[in-house]
Amino acid sequence: MSLFRVAVDVMGGDHGPRIIIAGALAAARHHRIKVLLVGREEEIRPELNRRSHAGLEVECVPAPETIGMEESPIPAIRKKKKSSIAVAARLIRDGLADGMVSAGNTGAVMAAAKLILGTIPGIDRPALTAVIPSRKGRTVILDVGANLDIKPLHYLQFAGMGYLYSQLVLGIEQPRIGLLTVGEEETKGPENLREAFGLLRESGLNFIGNIEGKGVFSGQADVIVCDGFLGNVSLKIMESTAEMILRFLIDEARTTLRGRLGFLIARSTLRKFRKRIDYAEYGGVPLLGMKGSVVVCHGRSSSRAIENAIRVGADFVRNRVVERIQEEIPKLSKQFREGANSSFPRTAEGVPAGGGEG
């Protein structure tokens, strides 16, 4: 079997090429992936020479320009055609890479994906897609930052993409879909959310209704759809809350002898807890809806987060997510153009499978 080729934007991130390259080499070593290090060769080569990479599939792809975090995305991509982000996207377009990973300017990554790769037919807006832990396993939530203002049809498209991603990558046979809003009743929320509720209910997808904030971590739904504003705020609150809880536990354990003894006894459990809530374990968030595997990471990503983001990108390709979205989403959109039945799974009675609360 051929290796999956992932183009890695070495110039993105808050910590410079050193951390990105360390994560890329770890991915090549542990996940049978060929990494294409895209960036300034004069910065990549010395770092590679300092690290053991014998036997690993690693290639340096020169990209002399960089895009800063403060730059306006679309003008930057159009002006800096030799930037690491633009070069990585063209590697996918030209068939030289299967996917790309970047911890750089998120807007520029999205602009490059749209301008160079293009969106899948039937998808109006791509969506940043996060996987978060829940009491029953893992939950997909989208959009978490790509689109701040969306129409009812976009919620439907997000739901279809999230359904397929949950099915193909997480292995959930019939993912339950919930719409994130302020109340469980279908009349709750602004008009565009109420219209989205109607579309989702008639879609043939496994739609279980509205989800409130309290239901996000409960495992009530396998896929949660929302606009990028709500999704991004929610995701950042989740991450900061998890870090705060862990910090509180550590601080409390240090205050007394009993606390320190308790910490030692519970150390393995706390280690598992930390691993479960740590964003680095999930790596990055895929940009669903593009003609290619595009994964966006935190600017502050550690080498472990970069390694896992590259693994996420390879899983994306391995499970043919782009191809399946290309096959299924036009059928879902066609339902509303022509009144045709959706191809997504339904129960034998002809109603959406799993239509109750989880």
Coordinates of N, CA and C in Angstrom, one line a residue, residues 59-189:
E59 N 10.2 14.9 2.8 CA 10.7 15.7 1.6 C 10.5 17.2 1.9
C60 N 11.5 18.0 1.5 CA 11.4 19.4 1.7 C 10.9 20.0 0.4
V61 N 9.8 20.8 0.5 CA 9.3 21.5 -0.7 C 9.5 23.0 -0.4
P62 N 10.3 23.7 -1.2 CA 10.6 25.1 -1.0 C 9.4 26.0 -1.2
A63 N 9.2 26.9 -0.2 CA 8.2 28.0 -0.3 C 8.7 29.2 0.4
P64 N 9.3 30.1 -0.4 CA 10.0 31.3 0.2 C 9.2 32.3 0.9
E65 N 7.9 32.4 0.7 CA 7.0 33.4 1.3 C 6.2 32.8 2.4
T66 N 5.9 33.7 3.3 CA 5.0 33.3 4.5 C 3.8 34.3 4.6
I67 N 2.8 33.9 5.2 CA 1.6 34.7 5.4 C 1.4 34.9 6.9
G68 N 1.5 36.1 7.4 CA 1.4 36.4 8.8 C 0.0 36.2 9.4
M69 N -0.2 36.1 10.7 CA -1.5 35.9 11.3 C -2.4 37.2 11.1
E70 N -1.7 38.3 10.9 CA -2.5 39.6 10.9 C -2.9 39.9 9.5
E71 N -2.4 39.2 8.5 CA -2.7 39.6 7.1 C -4.1 39.2 6.6
S72 N -4.6 40.0 5.7 CA -5.9 39.7 5.2 C -5.9 38.5 4.2
P73 N -6.7 37.5 4.5 CA -6.5 36.2 3.8 C -6.5 36.2 2.3
I74 N -7.5 36.6 1.7 CA -7.7 36.5 0.2 C -6.6 37.3 -0.5
P75 N -6.4 38.6 -0.2 CA -5.3 39.3 -0.8 C -3.9 38.7 -0.6
A76 N -3.7 38.1 0.6 CA -2.4 37.5 0.8 C -2.2 36.3 0.0
I77 N -3.2 35.4 -0.2 CA -3.1 34.2 -1.0 C -2.9 34.6 -2.5
R78 N -3.6 35.7 -2.9 CA -3.4 36.1 -4.3 C -2.1 36.7 -4.6
K79 N -1.6 37.4 -3.6 CA -0.3 38.1 -3.8 C 0.9 37.2 -3.6
K80 N 0.8 36.4 -2.6 CA 1.9 35.5 -2.2 C 1.7 34.1 -2.7
K81 N 1.9 33.9 -4.0 CA 1.7 32.6 -4.6 C 2.7 31.6 -4.2
K82 N 3.9 32.0 -3.7 CA 4.9 31.1 -3.2 C 4.9 31.0 -1.7
S83 N 3.8 31.3 -1.1 CA 3.7 31.2 0.4 C 3.5 29.7 0.7
S84 N 3.9 29.3 1.9 CA 3.8 27.9 2.3 C 2.4 27.4 2.2
I85 N 1.4 28.2 2.6 CA 0.0 27.8 2.5 C -0.4 27.5 1.1
A86 N -0.1 28.5 0.2 CA -0.5 28.3 -1.2 C 0.2 27.2 -1.9
V87 N 1.4 27.0 -1.6 CA 2.2 25.9 -2.2 C 1.6 24.5 -1.7
A88 N 1.3 24.4 -0.4 CA 0.7 23.2 0.1 C -0.6 22.9 -0.6
A89 N -1.4 23.9 -0.8 CA -2.7 23.6 -1.5 C -2.5 23.2 -2.9
R90 N -1.5 23.8 -3.6 CA -1.3 23.4 -5.0 C -0.7 22.0 -5.1
L91 N 0.0 21.5 -4.1 CA 0.5 20.2 -4.1 C -0.7 19.2 -4.1
I92 N -1.8 19.5 -3.4 CA -3.0 18.7 -3.4 C -3.6 18.8 -4.8
R93 N -3.8 20.0 -5.3 CA -4.5 20.2 -6.6 C -3.7 19.5 -7.7
D94 N -2.4 19.4 -7.6 CA -1.6 18.8 -8.7 C -1.4 17.4 -8.5
G95 N -2.0 16.8 -7.5 CA -1.8 15.3 -7.3 C -0.5 14.9 -6.6
L96 N 0.2 15.9 -6.1 CA 1.5 15.5 -5.4 C 1.4 15.3 -3.9
A97 N 0.2 15.7 -3.4 CA 0.0 15.4 -1.9 C -1.5 15.0 -1.8
D98 N -1.8 14.2 -0.8 CA -3.2 13.8 -0.5 C -3.9 14.7 0.4
G99 N -3.2 15.5 1.2 CA -3.8 16.4 2.1 C -2.8 17.4 2.6
M100 N -3.3 18.4 3.4 CA -2.4 19.4 3.9 C -2.8 19.7 5.4
V101 N -1.8 20.2 6.2 CA -2.0 20.5 7.6 C -1.3 21.9 7.8
S102 N -2.0 22.8 8.5 CA -1.4 24.1 8.8 C -1.9 24.6 10.1
A103 N -0.9 25.2 10.9 CA -1.2 25.9 12.1 C -1.1 27.4 11.9
G104 N -1.1 27.8 10.6 CA -1.0 29.2 10.3 C -2.3 30.0 10.3
N105 N -2.3 31.1 9.6 CA -3.5 31.9 9.5 C -4.7 31.1 8.9
T106 N -5.7 30.9 9.8 CA -6.8 30.1 9.5 C -7.6 30.6 8.2
G107 N -7.8 31.9 8.2 CA -8.5 32.5 7.1 C -7.7 32.3 5.8
A108 N -6.4 32.4 5.8 CA -5.6 32.2 4.6 C -5.6 30.7 4.2
V109 N -5.7 29.8 5.1 CA -5.8 28.4 4.8 C -7.1 28.2 4.1
M110 N -8.2 28.7 4.6 CA -9.5 28.6 4.0 C -9.6 29.3 2.6
A111 N -8.9 30.4 2.5 CA -8.9 31.1 1.2 C -8.2 30.3 0.2
A112 N -7.0 29.7 0.6 CA -6.2 28.9 -0.3 C -7.0 27.7 -0.8
A113 N -7.7 27.1 0.2 CA -8.5 25.9 -0.1 C -9.6 26.2 -1.1
K114 N -10.3 27.4 -0.9 CA -11.4 27.8 -1.8 C -10.9 28.2 -3.2
L115 N -9.8 29.0 -3.2 CA -9.3 29.5 -4.5 C -8.5 28.5 -5.3
I116 N -7.8 27.6 -4.6 CA -6.9 26.7 -5.3 C -7.6 25.3 -5.5
L117 N -8.2 24.8 -4.5 CA -8.8 23.5 -4.6 C -10.3 23.5 -5.0
G118 N -11.0 24.5 -4.5 CA -12.5 24.6 -4.8 C -13.3 23.7 -3.9
T119 N -14.6 24.1 -3.8 CA -15.5 23.3 -3.0 C -16.2 22.2 -3.8
I120 N -16.7 21.2 -3.0 CA -17.4 20.1 -3.6 C -18.7 20.5 -4.2
P121 N -19.1 20.1 -5.4 CA -20.4 20.5 -5.9 C -21.5 20.1 -4.9
G122 N -22.4 21.1 -4.7 CA -23.5 20.9 -3.8 C -23.2 21.5 -2.4
I123 N -22.0 21.9 -2.2 CA -21.6 22.5 -0.9 C -21.4 24.0 -1.2
D124 N -22.2 24.8 -0.5 CA -22.0 26.3 -0.7 C -20.9 26.8 0.3
R125 N -20.9 26.3 1.5 CA -19.9 26.8 2.5 C -19.2 25.6 3.1
P126 N -17.9 25.6 3.1 CA -17.1 24.5 3.8 C -17.3 24.8 5.3
A127 N -17.0 23.8 6.1 CA -17.2 23.9 7.6 C -16.0 23.3 8.3
L128 N -15.5 24.1 9.3 CA -14.5 23.5 10.2 C -15.1 22.6 11.2
T129 N -14.6 21.4 11.3 CA -15.3 20.3 12.0 C -14.4 19.7 13.1
A130 N -14.9 19.9 14.3 CA -14.1 19.4 15.5 C -14.7 18.1 16.0
V131 N -13.9 17.3 16.6 CA -14.3 16.1 17.3 C -14.1 16.3 18.8
I132 N -15.1 16.3 19.6 CA -15.0 16.5 21.1 C -15.4 15.3 21.9
P133 N -14.8 15.1 23.1 CA -15.2 14.0 23.9 C -16.6 14.1 24.5
S134 N -17.3 13.1 24.7 CA -18.6 13.1 25.3 C -18.7 11.9 26.3
R135 N -19.8 11.8 27.0 CA -20.0 10.7 28.0 C -20.1 9.4 27.3
K136 N -20.6 9.4 26.0 CA -20.8 8.2 25.3 C -19.8 7.9 24.2
G137 N -18.7 8.7 24.1 CA -17.7 8.5 23.1 C -17.2 9.8 22.6
R138 N -17.4 10.0 21.3 CA -17.0 11.2 20.6 C -18.1 11.9 19.8
T139 N -18.1 13.2 19.7 CA -19.1 13.9 19.0 C -18.5 14.9 18.0
V140 N -19.1 14.9 16.8 CA -18.6 15.8 15.8 C -19.4 17.1 15.9
I141 N -18.8 18.2 15.9 CA -19.5 19.5 15.9 C -19.0 20.4 14.8
L142 N -19.9 21.0 14.0 CA -19.6 21.8 12.9 C -20.7 22.8 12.6
D143 N -20.4 24.0 12.3 CA -19.1 24.6 12.0 C -18.5 25.2 13.3
V144 N -17.1 25.2 13.4 CA -16.5 25.8 14.5 C -15.6 27.0 14.2
G145 N -16.0 27.7 13.1 CA -15.3 29.0 12.8 C -15.2 29.4 11.4
A146 N -15.6 28.7 10.4 CA -15.5 29.1 9.0 C -16.5 30.0 8.6
N147 N -17.7 30.0 9.1 CA -18.8 30.8 8.6 C -19.6 31.4 9.8
L148 N -19.6 32.7 9.8 CA -20.3 33.4 11.0 C -21.7 33.6 10.7
D149 N -22.2 33.6 9.5 CA -23.6 33.9 9.1 C -24.0 33.0 8.0
I150 N -24.9 32.1 8.3 CA -25.3 31.1 7.4 C -26.8 31.0 7.2
K151 N -27.2 30.4 6.1 CA -28.6 30.2 5.7 C -29.1 28.8 6.1
P152 N -30.4 28.6 6.2 CA -30.9 27.3 6.6 C -30.4 26.1 5.8
L153 N -30.2 26.3 4.5 CA -29.7 25.2 3.7 C -28.3 24.8 4.1
H154 N -27.5 25.8 4.6 CA -26.1 25.4 5.0 C -26.1 24.5 6.2
Y155 N -27.1 24.7 7.1 CA -27.2 23.7 8.2 C -27.4 22.3 7.7
L156 N -28.2 22.2 6.7 CA -28.5 20.9 6.1 C -27.2 20.3 5.5
Q157 N -26.5 21.1 4.8 CA -25.2 20.6 4.2 C -24.2 20.2 5.2
F158 N -24.1 21.0 6.3 CA -23.2 20.7 7.4 C -23.6 19.3 8.0
A159 N -24.9 19.2 8.2 CA -25.4 17.9 8.8 C -25.1 16.7 7.9
G160 N -25.2 16.9 6.6 CA -24.8 15.8 5.7 C -23.4 15.4 5.8
M161 N -22.5 16.5 5.8 CA -21.1 16.2 5.8 C -20.7 15.7 7.2
G162 N -21.3 16.2 8.3 CA -21.0 15.7 9.6 C -21.4 14.2 9.8
Y163 N -22.6 13.9 9.2 CA -23.1 12.5 9.2 C -22.0 11.6 8.6
L164 N -21.6 11.9 7.4 CA -20.6 11.1 6.7 C -19.3 11.0 7.4
Y165 N -18.8 12.1 8.0 CA -17.5 12.1 8.7 C -17.6 11.2 9.9
S166 N -18.7 11.3 10.6 CA -18.9 10.5 11.8 C -19.0 9.0 11.5
Q167 N -19.6 8.7 10.4 CA -19.8 7.4 9.9 C -18.5 6.8 9.4
L168 N -17.8 7.5 8.6 CA -16.6 7.0 7.9 C -15.4 7.0 8.8
V169 N -15.2 8.1 9.6 CA -14.0 8.2 10.4 C -14.1 7.7 11.8
L170 N -15.3 8.0 12.4 CA -15.5 7.5 13.8 C -16.2 6.2 13.9
G171 N -16.7 5.7 12.8 CA -17.3 4.3 12.8 C -18.6 4.2 13.4
I172 N -19.4 5.3 13.4 CA -20.8 5.3 14.0 C -21.7 5.0 12.8
E173 N -22.5 3.9 13.0 CA -23.2 3.4 11.9 C -24.3 4.3 11.4
Q174 N -25.1 4.9 12.3 CA -26.2 5.8 12.0 C -26.1 7.0 13.0
P175 N -25.2 7.9 12.7 CA -25.0 9.1 13.6 C -26.3 9.9 13.8
R176 N -26.5 10.2 15.1 CA -27.7 11.1 15.4 C -27.3 12.5 15.3
I177 N -28.1 13.3 14.7 CA -27.8 14.7 14.4 C -28.7 15.6 15.2
G178 N -28.0 16.6 15.9 CA -28.8 17.6 16.7 C -28.4 19.0 16.2
L179 N -29.4 19.9 16.4 CA -29.2 21.3 16.0 C -29.0 22.1 17.3
L180 N -27.8 22.8 17.4 CA -27.5 23.5 18.6 C -28.2 24.8 18.7
T181 N -29.0 25.0 19.7 CA -29.8 26.3 19.9 C -30.2 26.5 21.3
V182 N -31.1 27.4 21.6 CA -31.4 27.8 23.0 C -32.5 27.0 23.7
G183 N -33.1 26.0 23.0 CA -34.2 25.2 23.6 C -34.4 24.0 22.8
E184 N -35.0 23.0 23.4 CA -35.3 21.7 22.7 C -36.5 21.8 21.8
E185 N -37.4 22.7 22.1 CA -38.6 22.8 21.2 C -38.3 23.4 19.9
E186 N -39.0 22.9 18.8 CA -38.6 23.3 17.5 C -38.9 24.8 17.2
T187 N -39.7 25.4 18.1 CA -40.1 26.8 17.9 C -39.0 27.7 18.5
K188 N -38.0 27.2 19.2 CA -37.0 28.0 19.9 C -35.9 28.5 18.9
G189 N -35.4 29.6 19.1 CA -34.3 30.1 18.3 C -34.8 31.1 17.3

